[in-house]
Structures are given as structure tokens and as C-alpha cells.
Short mmCIF file of C-alpha atoms in Angstrom, two decimals:
data_model
loop_
_atom_site.label_atom_id
_atom_site.label_comp_id
_atom_site.label_asym_id
_atom_site.label_seq_id
_atom_site.Cartn_x
_atom_site.Cartn_y
_atom_site.Cartn_z
CA LEU A 4 66.71 -1.36 3.71
CA ILE A 5 66.98 -2.81 0.20
CA THR A 6 63.70 -1.45 -1.39
CA GLY A 7 66.06 0.19 -3.92
CA GLU A 8 66.23 -3.26 -5.59
CA LEU A 9 62.38 -3.36 -5.81
CA GLU A 10 62.39 0.09 -7.36
CA LYS A 11 64.91 -0.93 -9.90
CA GLY A 12 63.03 -4.18 -10.76
CA ILE A 13 59.74 -2.20 -11.33
CA LYS A 14 61.40 0.29 -13.50
CA ASN A 15 63.00 -2.52 -15.47
CA HIS A 16 59.76 -4.67 -15.42
CA GLU A 17 59.70 -5.23 -19.28
CA GLU A 18 63.29 -6.42 -19.46
CA LEU A 19 62.81 -8.84 -16.48
CA LEU A 20 59.42 -10.17 -17.83
CA ARG A 21 60.98 -10.84 -21.45
CA LYS A 22 63.81 -12.68 -19.82
CA TYR A 23 61.41 -14.79 -17.68
CA ILE A 24 59.16 -15.60 -20.60
CA THR A 25 62.02 -16.70 -22.76
CA GLU A 26 63.76 -18.80 -20.07
CA ASN A 27 60.50 -20.50 -18.85
CA LYS A 28 58.73 -20.67 -22.22
CA VAL A 29 55.50 -19.09 -20.91
CA GLN A 30 53.03 -16.54 -22.20
CA LEU A 31 51.88 -13.52 -20.28
CA THR A 32 48.48 -11.84 -19.74
CA GLY A 33 47.84 -8.61 -17.89
CA TYR A 34 45.08 -7.67 -15.62
CA ILE A 35 44.10 -4.33 -13.67
CA PHE A 36 42.46 -6.54 -10.90
CA PRO A 37 42.64 -10.37 -10.91
CA VAL A 38 39.16 -11.59 -12.10
CA ILE A 39 40.41 -14.97 -13.31
CA PRO A 40 42.38 -17.08 -10.74
CA PRO A 41 46.14 -16.73 -11.89
CA GLU A 42 47.00 -20.14 -10.56
CA ILE A 43 44.72 -21.73 -13.05
CA THR A 44 46.19 -19.99 -16.08
CA SER A 45 49.68 -20.69 -14.68
CA ALA A 46 49.00 -24.42 -14.72
CA PHE A 47 48.87 -24.07 -18.55
CA GLY A 48 51.92 -22.00 -19.00
CA ILE A 49 50.09 -18.66 -18.98
CA GLU A 50 51.34 -16.21 -16.22
CA SER A 51 48.68 -13.69 -15.39
CA VAL A 52 50.13 -10.60 -13.78
CA LYS A 53 49.08 -7.08 -12.82
CA LEU A 54 49.82 -4.37 -15.23
CA PRO A 55 52.18 -1.81 -13.60
CA GLU A 56 50.62 1.22 -12.19
CA SER A 57 52.38 3.33 -14.84
CA VAL A 58 50.63 1.44 -17.49
CA ILE A 59 47.08 1.35 -15.85
CA SER A 60 47.37 5.18 -15.29
CA GLY A 61 48.28 5.76 -18.97
CA ASP A 62 51.72 7.31 -18.13
CA ILE A 63 53.29 4.66 -20.49
CA LEU A 64 51.85 2.42 -23.15
CA PRO A 65 52.27 -1.38 -22.71
CA LEU A 66 53.46 -1.55 -26.28
CA SER A 67 56.63 -2.23 -28.21
CA GLU A 68 57.37 -3.88 -31.58
CA THR A 69 56.91 -7.19 -29.84
CA PRO A 70 53.91 -6.92 -27.35
CA LEU A 71 54.84 -8.01 -23.81
CA TYR A 72 51.37 -9.23 -22.95
CA LYS A 73 49.42 -11.66 -25.16
CA ALA A 74 46.19 -10.10 -23.87
CA VAL A 75 44.72 -7.83 -21.23
CA ILE A 76 41.88 -9.36 -19.15
CA ILE A 77 39.40 -6.96 -17.59
CA PRO A 78 35.94 -7.07 -16.07
CA GLU A 79 32.95 -6.21 -18.21
CA THR A 80 32.27 -2.82 -16.33
CA TRP A 81 33.25 0.60 -16.45
CA MET A 82 36.82 1.10 -15.08
CA PRO A 83 37.36 4.90 -14.74
CA CYS A 84 40.90 4.65 -13.32
CA SER A 85 42.24 3.22 -16.62
CA PRO A 86 42.31 5.10 -19.95
CA GLY A 87 42.02 1.67 -21.72
CA SER A 88 45.17 2.40 -23.84
CA PHE A 89 45.77 -1.27 -24.85
CA GLN A 90 46.17 -0.65 -28.57
CA GLY A 91 47.43 -3.61 -30.46
CA LEU A 92 46.64 -6.01 -27.61
CA PRO A 93 43.62 -8.36 -27.47
CA VAL A 94 41.24 -7.40 -24.53
CA PHE A 95 39.06 -10.10 -23.08
CA THR A 96 36.27 -8.89 -20.97
CA VAL A 97 35.11 -11.13 -17.99
CA GLN A 98 31.48 -10.95 -16.74
CA TYR A 99 32.37 -11.40 -13.07
CA PRO A 100 29.68 -13.48 -11.30
CA GLY A 101 27.32 -11.86 -8.74
CA GLY A 102 27.09 -13.30 -5.31
CA TYR A 103 29.59 -15.88 -3.81
CA GLY A 104 29.77 -19.54 -3.03
CA GLU A 105 28.75 -22.44 -5.26
CA ASP A 106 26.74 -20.68 -8.05
CA ALA A 107 29.35 -17.98 -8.27
CA ALA A 108 32.23 -20.51 -8.43
CA VAL A 109 30.50 -22.20 -11.34
CA GLN A 110 30.13 -18.96 -13.31
CA LEU A 111 33.78 -18.14 -12.57
CA HIS A 112 34.68 -21.63 -13.95
CA ASN A 113 32.68 -20.80 -17.18
CA GLU A 114 34.34 -17.48 -17.68
CA THR A 115 37.78 -18.91 -17.09
CA ALA A 116 37.04 -21.60 -19.63
CA ALA A 117 35.78 -19.17 -22.20
CA MET A 118 38.83 -16.91 -21.78
CA LEU A 119 41.33 -19.82 -22.31
CA ASN A 120 39.45 -21.18 -25.20
CA SER A 121 39.03 -17.69 -26.94
CA LEU A 122 42.53 -16.49 -26.43
CA PHE A 123 44.70 -19.64 -26.35
CA ALA A 124 42.49 -22.53 -27.72
CA ILE A 125 42.88 -24.24 -24.49
CA ASN A 126 40.23 -26.61 -23.02
CA LEU A 127 39.90 -26.07 -19.30
CA GLN A 128 38.88 -29.71 -18.76
CA ASN A 129 42.53 -30.67 -19.70
CA ILE A 130 43.98 -29.08 -16.67
CA ASN A 131 46.73 -30.95 -14.92
CA ILE A 132 45.87 -31.19 -11.12
CA ALA A 133 49.26 -32.04 -10.11
CA GLU A 134 50.64 -28.94 -12.09
CA LEU A 135 47.94 -26.89 -10.62
CA GLN A 136 48.86 -27.90 -7.09
CA LYS A 137 52.64 -27.10 -7.88
CA ARG A 138 51.84 -23.61 -9.21
CA THR A 139 49.31 -22.94 -6.40
CA MET A 140 52.13 -23.73 -3.87
CA VAL A 141 54.39 -21.00 -5.43
CA PHE A 142 51.53 -18.49 -5.27
CA GLU A 143 50.90 -19.44 -1.68
CA THR A 144 54.53 -18.99 -0.81
CA LEU A 145 54.43 -15.41 -2.49
CA ARG A 146 51.17 -14.49 -0.68
CA ARG A 147 52.51 -15.67 2.68
CA SER A 148 55.78 -13.71 2.14
CA VAL A 149 53.93 -10.51 1.52
CA ARG A 150 51.55 -11.04 4.52
CA ASN A 151 54.93 -11.74 6.77
CA ILE A 152 56.35 -8.57 5.46
CA THR A 153 53.12 -6.53 6.27
CA SER A 154 53.04 -8.24 9.78
CA LEU A 155 56.63 -7.43 10.55
CA SER A 156 56.17 -3.81 9.29
CA SER A 157 53.34 -3.54 11.75
CA GLU A 158 55.31 -4.84 14.66
CA ARG A 159 58.35 -2.59 13.75
CA LYS A 160 56.64 0.75 13.02
CA GLY A 161 58.72 3.16 11.08
CA ILE A 162 61.02 0.47 9.50
CA LEU A 163 58.99 0.65 6.20
CA SER A 164 57.35 3.77 4.87
CA ALA A 165 53.99 3.73 3.08
CA GLU A 166 55.84 4.45 -0.12
CA GLU A 167 58.11 1.49 0.42
CA MET A 168 55.02 -0.67 1.16
CA ASP A 169 53.65 0.34 -2.15
CA LEU A 170 56.80 -0.87 -3.82
CA ILE A 171 56.49 -4.26 -2.18
CA PHE A 172 52.90 -4.75 -3.27
CA GLU A 173 53.77 -3.62 -6.83
CA ALA A 174 56.82 -5.82 -7.20
CA SER A 175 54.78 -8.68 -5.83
CA ALA A 176 52.01 -8.30 -8.38
CA ILE A 177 53.43 -7.38 -11.73
CA PHE A 178 55.71 -10.34 -11.93
CA PRO A 179 55.15 -14.10 -11.91
CA PRO A 180 55.54 -15.39 -8.35
CA GLU A 181 59.04 -16.92 -8.55
CA LEU A 182 60.35 -13.63 -9.99
CA SER A 183 58.49 -11.51 -7.24
CA LEU A 184 60.06 -13.85 -4.63
CA THR A 185 63.64 -13.22 -5.76
CA LEU A 186 62.92 -9.38 -5.15
CA ILE A 187 60.97 -9.55 -1.84
CA THR A 188 62.67 -12.44 -0.01
CA PRO A 189 65.83 -10.60 0.82
CA LEU A 190 63.70 -7.72 2.31
CA LEU A 191 61.77 -10.17 4.37
CA ASN A 192 64.91 -11.67 5.70
CA GLU A 193 66.33 -8.28 6.56
CA LEU A 194 63.10 -7.16 8.39
CA GLN A 195 63.38 -10.19 10.69
CA ASN A 196 66.69 -8.77 12.08
CA PHE A 197 64.70 -5.71 13.52
CA GLN A 198 63.28 -5.86 16.98
CA PRO A 199 59.57 -5.11 17.51
CA GLN A 200 58.74 -1.66 18.87
CA GLN A 201 55.97 -0.82 21.34
CA ARG A 202 53.82 2.19 20.45
CA GLU A 203 50.58 3.36 21.66
CA TYR A 204 47.79 4.04 19.14
CA LYS A 205 44.54 5.87 19.57
CA ALA A 206 42.61 3.81 16.89
CA LYS A 207 43.01 0.83 14.64
CA ALA A 208 42.00 1.54 11.21
CA LEU A 209 41.19 0.30 7.63
CA ILE A 210 41.78 2.87 4.84
CA TYR A 211 39.55 2.83 1.72
CA GLY A 212 40.79 4.55 -1.39
CA ALA A 213 39.64 2.75 -4.55
CA ARG A 214 42.87 2.71 -6.73
CA LYS A 215 45.61 3.83 -4.41
CA ILE A 216 46.27 5.92 -1.31
CA PRO A 217 48.94 8.64 -1.68
CA PRO A 218 51.75 7.44 0.71
CA GLU A 219 52.32 10.75 2.22
CA ILE A 220 48.69 10.65 3.54
CA ILE A 221 49.02 7.21 5.21
CA SER A 222 52.32 8.37 6.75
CA PHE A 223 50.70 11.42 8.28
CA ILE A 224 47.75 9.33 9.71
CA GLU A 225 50.16 6.98 11.39
CA GLN A 226 52.07 9.90 12.80
CA LYS A 227 48.90 10.98 14.42
CA CYS A 228 48.67 7.70 16.31
CA ILE A 229 46.29 5.95 14.12
CA ASP A 230 47.33 2.36 13.18
CA VAL A 231 46.44 1.70 9.65
CA VAL A 232 46.29 -2.18 9.72
CA GLU A 233 44.43 -2.79 6.54
CA ASP A 234 43.64 -1.14 3.24
CA ASP A 235 40.78 -1.45 0.79
CA THR A 236 42.45 -0.48 -2.47
CA CYS A 237 43.07 -2.13 -5.88
CA CYS A 238 46.74 -2.59 -5.61
CA GLY A 239 47.44 -3.10 -1.86
CA ARG A 240 47.22 -5.89 0.76
CA ARG A 241 44.05 -7.32 -0.47
CA LEU A 242 45.78 -8.73 -3.70
CA PHE A 243 47.43 -11.24 -1.15
CA ASP A 244 44.61 -12.15 1.13
CA ILE A 245 43.77 -15.65 -0.06
CA SER A 246 45.08 -18.70 1.83
CA LEU A 247 44.79 -22.31 0.28
CA ASN A 248 45.96 -25.74 0.92
CA ALA A 249 47.99 -26.29 -2.28
CA GLU A 250 48.23 -30.09 -1.67
CA SER A 251 44.49 -30.56 -1.63
CA GLU A 252 43.26 -33.05 -4.33
CA TYR A 253 40.20 -30.80 -4.73
CA ILE A 254 42.40 -27.62 -5.31
CA PHE A 255 40.66 -26.75 -8.58
CA TYR A 256 37.24 -26.39 -6.93
CA GLU A 257 38.67 -24.84 -3.80
CA LEU A 258 40.34 -22.12 -5.85
CA LEU A 259 37.32 -21.17 -7.77
CA ASP A 260 35.20 -21.25 -4.48
CA ALA A 261 37.88 -19.03 -2.61
CA TYR A 262 38.01 -16.53 -5.52
CA SER A 263 34.16 -16.30 -5.41
CA TYR A 264 34.43 -14.87 -1.99
CA ARG A 265 36.94 -12.20 -2.70
CA PRO A 266 35.57 -8.60 -1.93
CA MET A 267 37.14 -7.51 -5.22
CA SER A 268 37.10 -3.82 -6.15
CA PRO A 269 34.28 -1.30 -6.42
CA CYS A 270 33.99 -1.57 -10.23
CA ILE A 271 33.51 -5.28 -9.94
CA ARG A 272 31.27 -5.99 -7.09
CA PRO A 273 28.21 -4.04 -5.84
CA VAL A 274 28.87 -2.16 -2.63
CA GLU A 275 26.30 -4.22 -0.69
CA GLU A 276 28.29 -7.48 -1.59
CA ARG A 277 31.60 -5.83 -0.66
CA TYR A 278 29.99 -4.84 2.77
CA GLU A 279 29.04 -8.44 3.38
CA LEU A 280 32.44 -9.86 2.35
CA LEU A 281 34.81 -7.33 4.08
CA TYR A 282 33.43 -4.55 6.05
CA LYS A 283 30.87 -6.52 8.02
CA LEU A 284 33.77 -8.52 9.45
CA LEU A 285 36.05 -5.65 10.63
CA ARG A 286 34.97 -5.72 14.15
CA ASN A 287 36.26 -9.12 14.51
CA TYR A 288 39.62 -7.89 13.80
CA GLY A 289 39.54 -5.00 16.28
CA ILE A 290 39.22 -2.30 13.77
CA ASN A 291 37.27 0.69 15.11
CA LEU A 292 37.91 3.22 12.50
CA LEU A 293 37.23 3.56 8.68
CA ILE A 294 39.05 6.16 6.92
CA PHE A 295 37.57 6.92 3.47
CA PHE A 296 39.80 8.62 1.01
CA ILE A 297 37.98 10.28 -1.76
CA ASP A 298 40.10 9.29 -4.96
CA ASP A 299 39.44 11.46 -7.97
CA SER A 300 40.59 8.64 -10.23
CA CYS A 301 37.66 6.49 -9.22
CA GLY A 302 34.27 7.73 -10.36
CA LEU A 303 32.57 5.02 -8.12
CA ALA A 304 34.07 6.01 -4.71
CA ALA A 305 31.63 8.68 -3.61
CA GLU A 306 28.49 6.46 -3.87
CA ALA A 307 30.32 3.49 -2.18
CA ILE A 308 31.55 5.63 0.57
CA SER A 309 28.00 6.98 1.39
CA TYR A 310 26.59 3.53 1.76
CA LEU A 311 29.55 2.06 3.69
CA ARG A 312 29.75 5.09 6.02
CA ILE A 313 26.17 4.56 7.23
CA ARG A 314 26.37 0.71 7.43
CA CYS A 315 29.65 0.73 9.39
CA MET A 316 28.40 3.50 11.84
CA ARG A 317 25.48 1.22 12.64
CA ASP A 318 28.09 -1.47 13.38
CA GLY A 319 29.83 0.84 15.86
CA ILE A 320 32.73 1.78 13.68
CA ASP A 321 33.77 5.46 13.42
CA PRO A 322 33.79 6.97 9.83
CA LEU A 323 36.39 9.54 8.72
CA VAL A 324 35.98 10.98 5.19
CA ILE A 325 39.20 12.68 3.81
CA ASN A 326 40.59 13.99 0.62
CA ARG A 327 43.97 15.47 -0.71
CA GLU A 328 43.09 18.83 0.52
CA ASN A 329 41.59 18.35 4.06
CA TYR A 330 43.25 15.22 5.33
CA LYS A 331 45.46 16.96 7.83
CA GLU A 332 42.76 18.93 9.40
CA ALA A 333 40.32 16.08 9.46
CA VAL A 334 42.75 13.57 10.96
CA GLU A 335 43.95 16.13 13.67
CA ASP A 336 40.25 16.92 14.44
CA TYR A 337 39.38 13.23 14.92
CA THR A 338 42.44 12.46 17.06
CA GLY A 339 41.72 15.42 19.19
CA ARG A 340 38.27 14.03 19.93
CA ILE A 341 39.16 10.48 21.06
#
């Protein structure tokens, strides 16, 4: 498979992004988790993309003589996974609204307007709906392509490793959608040539891991006949879970409403809201196991796991808490009991 092209693209992300900025005459903002709808900024010629994991972790600095990102947009909360090394770049903090629905959508509108005005002197009221529809269509194409890849990978177990899935999610998030599509579309086309495979699984699981799950852990879990169909991490499938009608004349309001219902990440939403928006619905999708990976990079995980574990047990979903040291023993013990 051609995931090597994805790895190469991620490694050369700065070069590819600078070329894209020059050719398309756009500006770039970075995020750790998207708190402002990127479709809206894109309609104004500002592409909002995820910072590469190497930057978020502090392994490399997002700096050069000419900064790549015009600003970094982060929530107004403690984010233990990032050292905050954004020296030389404006940082705009967003007070992400509590709750969801109409009131939350209005607050999200106000935060978006404040960001655009503060960083770019742009009035949100001047948004071109036709351009917003056009840009949303491209984002929808990207999200649909990523979801198709995850579906095909699930039907063709073993075709893509957990590490390769991480590459797909990263390449699909750190670039503007057109650029991401050039990287992942050949892979999507190639996957369609493989035949589905039948395999018996003992459980259907969601795995929680705050920032990221080590791929070797997911691979081991699946080898033990547990089908990991969803993840709750900050850089996995959930970045691509929204689905919109881009042609709607009310797309501006529908975008804000849809984003208000996103479960977001542990550092952005209270765990009670995340339960209502994500975990409460898991039984509807046939998920009967929750695997909680204690991630040392997230100081919020332990408290969230304690709450979610109890709530989901009451819903009839098995909990399994693992870490880097005990995951093999814990998984084998669980599969031996079911």
C-alpha cells in the first residue's frame, strides 16, 4: 500500500504548506483541536489546520524566519498535552461554549467573530454564503473520504495497520482539504481493490486515550479478537465525524449548530457533556466494550475515566482500563472471560 506517500507528505509538511499558501494566496492558522469551524475561516481565505503531532508534542518548533502559521487558536483551558511552544506566533484563546444547541451555537458564532476581527480585521457578517457552500463541499469530500477509508479498513482487517491509520488521520488534518485529498485519494482507490474478509470478534469496542493511542496497543487488542471500531482521541476518527449538506442555503447556521454538538476533547468539554454527546449513544452502534487507555500526556484522563467507567457500566457496556505496562495482561484476561 502507498502509505509511504503519506509519511513523506507529513515529513515535508512545511514545504507543501508554503507552496499551497503561495499558489492559492491564503493564510494559515493552526489548532490542536478545532474549536472554530474551519469551513468558516476557509470562506475568508484562511485555512485552519491541525498542528502536526511533532509540533504539539514539542519535538519541533513551528518556527522559521518566516512563520508558517499566522496564529495558533486554542481553547481557554489547560492543555497538558502541549508545552505551548508557540514563540513568535500570536495565540488566540477561544472560550468554547458550554452545552449544545442554539445557545451554544450563538456563543460559538461570537467567538468566531471575535477571532476573525482580532487576528485578521475581518467582519464575520461579510461572509459570502456561496463561497462557504463551496468550501464546505470540499471539507465534506475529505471527511467522507476518510470515513470511507476507515470503513474499508474495517471490512478488510489487516490491510491497514493502526500505525498506517494514524498516518491517514494526520495527513488528513494538517493540510487544507484539497491537499489532503491528493494524498489520501490514491490510497482510498487502492483499498477498494481488496476483498472484504470475514473474521469473528468477541467484542466491539471504542478505545479512549485522550491525545493518542500507541498503535502497537491497538494492534495487540485486535489480534485478541476485539474489533476496535471507534476511538475517542484528539487526533483520530472524531476529527472527521461531522456530515453536512453543503448546498443548504442555511449552511452558516447549520455549521455552527453541528459544531456545537461535537463531543470535543477532555480539556474542552466537561466529562458529563461528553457522556451525553458520545458515550450515551454507543449501544446504538453495537459497541459493548469501552477500553480506557491511561495516557500520561493528558492530566485529565484519570478523572474522566472514573466517571465514564461508572456511567457506561450502568448502560451495560463493559469497561477495561489499561496502560502501557499492563495492556497485554489486561486484554488477555478480559478475552479469556468472554
